[in-house]
Amino acid sequence: MKKERRSPILVTRSSLAPFEEYEELIRKLWDTRFITNMGPYHEELKKSLTEMFGRDTELFVNGHMALEMLLQALDLKGEVITTPFTFVSTTHAIVRNGLTPVMCDVKEEDGTMDPEKIEALITEKTCAILPVHVYGHVCDDEKIEAIAKKHGIPVIYDAAHAFGETVNGTPVAALGDASMLSFHATKAFNSIEGGCVCFDEKKQPGLADRLYKLKNFGITGKESIEYVGGNAKMNEFSAAMGIVNLRHFPQWAAARKKVYDRYAEDLSGVKGVRILRKRDDVTYNYAYMPVVLDPAYFDRDKVYDTMVADGICPRKYFYPLVNDCECYRGVLPAAETETPVAYRLSKTVLTLPIYPDLPLETVDEICGYFEK
Ligand SMILES: *Cc1c(COP(=O)(O)O)cnc(C)c1O
């Protein structure tokens, strides 16, 4: 199986617009010397995304700070029902706001929050539900939002993986009371580092203003600082990257779909390998290629080690689960007993390489590791 390679095949590669397009935009920054603090590129990207999502948008330096400041802007207190099957950022944003995360288990078939398990976790302290569209698998939004409505609590999505997706034609970013998206270098769409909050100012008057001010130290006027804010502004180099990359996003999603389809074809009928379920009413961005390996057929860690030794680098996303990370061990209830489905998934999932120009022959080669 081992082949000589010049460089390893990583789980993803940053998608970049042609250099000349970026150069053209950033050249102007040397003339204007306006390189941060909500400059023209910041405003242009914000406008494009607002149109794309059909909702209000506020840009941030990254997705994590967008979520942290969104929770602060909503002035939440108490418990937040969330999922452990995610990147630690989701939980960190909750805890760093002085809120208590309450872990809800996920669905075996797609790894998203299991709506059947939410109501048992709701207490008088519950102030929000924070599900994650993990791997771009859109949550059971209707069921989750019906539960939230019944109890009068908001739904805030971590949509870091769901850029550009739609459900029944509606942008996924526009679901819930608000959503956070990430434009990190490794995500479906990037602005080097970056992120945004997508929300509905009509339903939450004043939220746009609070988000805008919180990301700039809470400054509300030349001589007034009304909020204990931070610094989470997107700079002009990032915004320019976002502008040029946005032009190419549809092609990239289409190219990744070809890679995804090849995996699906190669792996169909392979015993012990399960591809997570996708919804029929969603158009996906195909940024991730997670497979779940049945321990009766494969030892996930051994498969991983073998591939890495051969220069193919999948990832064990999401392992360990958040509740098993050092900083939460003993603080949050143990994953094995509290969220057994997520626990099992984390021990058997492997996220395979996928990016627009991944050669289909490489996909075939990777799938070769699952032949018995
Ligand atoms: C990437 C990611 C984040 C954080 O976004 P950054 O832009 O990297 O700060 C949050 N949640 C999830 C699920 C992510 O994958």
mmCIF file of C-alpha atoms and ligand atoms in Angstrom, residues 61-67 85-91 132-135 158-161 180-187 192-196 288 318, ligand 1:
data_model
loop_
_atom_site.group_PDB
_atom_site.id
_atom_site.type_symbol
_atom_site.label_atom_id
_atom_site.label_comp_id
_atom_site.label_asym_id
_atom_site.label_seq_id
_atom_site.Cartn_x
_atom_site.Cartn_y
_atom_site.Cartn_z
ATOM 1 C CA VAL A 61 -12.036 38.310 13.741
ATOM 2 C CA ASN A 62 -12.945 34.610 13.970
ATOM 3 C CA GLY A 63 -15.881 32.327 14.604
ATOM 4 C CA HIS A 64 -15.029 31.705 18.224
ATOM 5 C CA MET A 65 -15.110 35.383 19.200
ATOM 6 C CA ALA A 66 -18.309 35.798 17.178
ATOM 7 C CA LEU A 67 -19.991 33.142 19.332
ATOM 8 C CA PHE A 85 -19.768 16.237 19.662
ATOM 9 C CA THR A 86 -18.126 19.426 18.430
ATOM 10 C CA PHE A 87 -14.951 21.454 18.466
ATOM 11 C CA VAL A 88 -14.124 22.725 21.992
ATOM 12 C CA SER A 89 -14.806 26.291 20.850
ATOM 13 C CA THR A 90 -18.577 25.785 21.284
ATOM 14 C CA THR A 91 -18.250 24.832 24.965
ATOM 15 C CA VAL A 132 -24.060 22.453 16.166
ATOM 16 C CA HIS A 133 -24.511 21.658 12.475
ATOM 17 C CA VAL A 134 -21.604 19.274 12.850
ATOM 18 C CA TYR A 135 -19.768 18.438 9.569
ATOM 19 C CA ASP A 158 -22.962 26.915 15.912
ATOM 20 C CA ALA A 159 -23.033 26.903 12.114
ATOM 21 C CA ALA A 160 -19.231 26.974 11.794
ATOM 22 C CA HIS A 161 -19.403 24.030 9.361
ATOM 23 C CA MET A 180 -22.343 31.782 14.233
ATOM 24 C CA LEU A 181 -20.284 30.939 11.159
ATOM 25 C CA SER A 182 -16.535 30.457 10.917
ATOM 26 C CA PHE A 183 -14.320 31.610 8.050
ATOM 27 C CA HIS A 184 -11.204 29.909 9.377
ATOM 28 C CA ALA A 185 -8.570 28.795 6.859
ATOM 29 C CA THR A 186 -9.727 25.175 7.152
ATOM 30 C CA LYS A 187 -13.424 25.855 6.655
ATOM 31 C CA ILE A 192 -7.817 33.544 6.551
ATOM 32 C CA GLU A 193 -9.315 33.892 10.034
ATOM 33 C CA GLY A 194 -12.816 35.243 10.402
ATOM 34 C CA GLY A 195 -16.397 34.627 11.291
ATOM 35 C CA CYS A 196 -19.791 36.211 11.643
ATOM 36 C CA TYR A 288 -16.078 17.078 5.611
ATOM 37 C CA PHE A 318 -14.362 14.844 17.215
HETATM 38 C C1 LIG B 1 -13.940 26.177 13.642
HETATM 39 C C2 LIG B 1 -15.010 26.024 14.654
HETATM 40 C C3 LIG B 1 -15.300 27.025 15.592
HETATM 41 C C4 LIG B 1 -14.435 28.231 15.794
HETATM 42 O O1 LIG B 1 -14.256 29.002 14.665
HETATM 43 P P1 LIG B 1 -12.894 29.815 14.469
HETATM 44 O O2 LIG B 1 -13.182 30.670 13.284
HETATM 45 O O3 LIG B 1 -11.807 28.825 14.231
HETATM 46 O O4 LIG B 1 -12.668 30.620 15.693
HETATM 47 C C5 LIG B 1 -16.397 26.856 16.415
HETATM 48 N N1 LIG B 1 -17.159 25.755 16.351
HETATM 49 C C6 LIG B 1 -16.901 24.756 15.489
HETATM 50 C C7 LIG B 1 -17.805 23.574 15.449
HETATM 51 C C8 LIG B 1 -15.798 24.849 14.633
HETATM 52 O O5 LIG B 1 -15.513 23.832 13.811
#
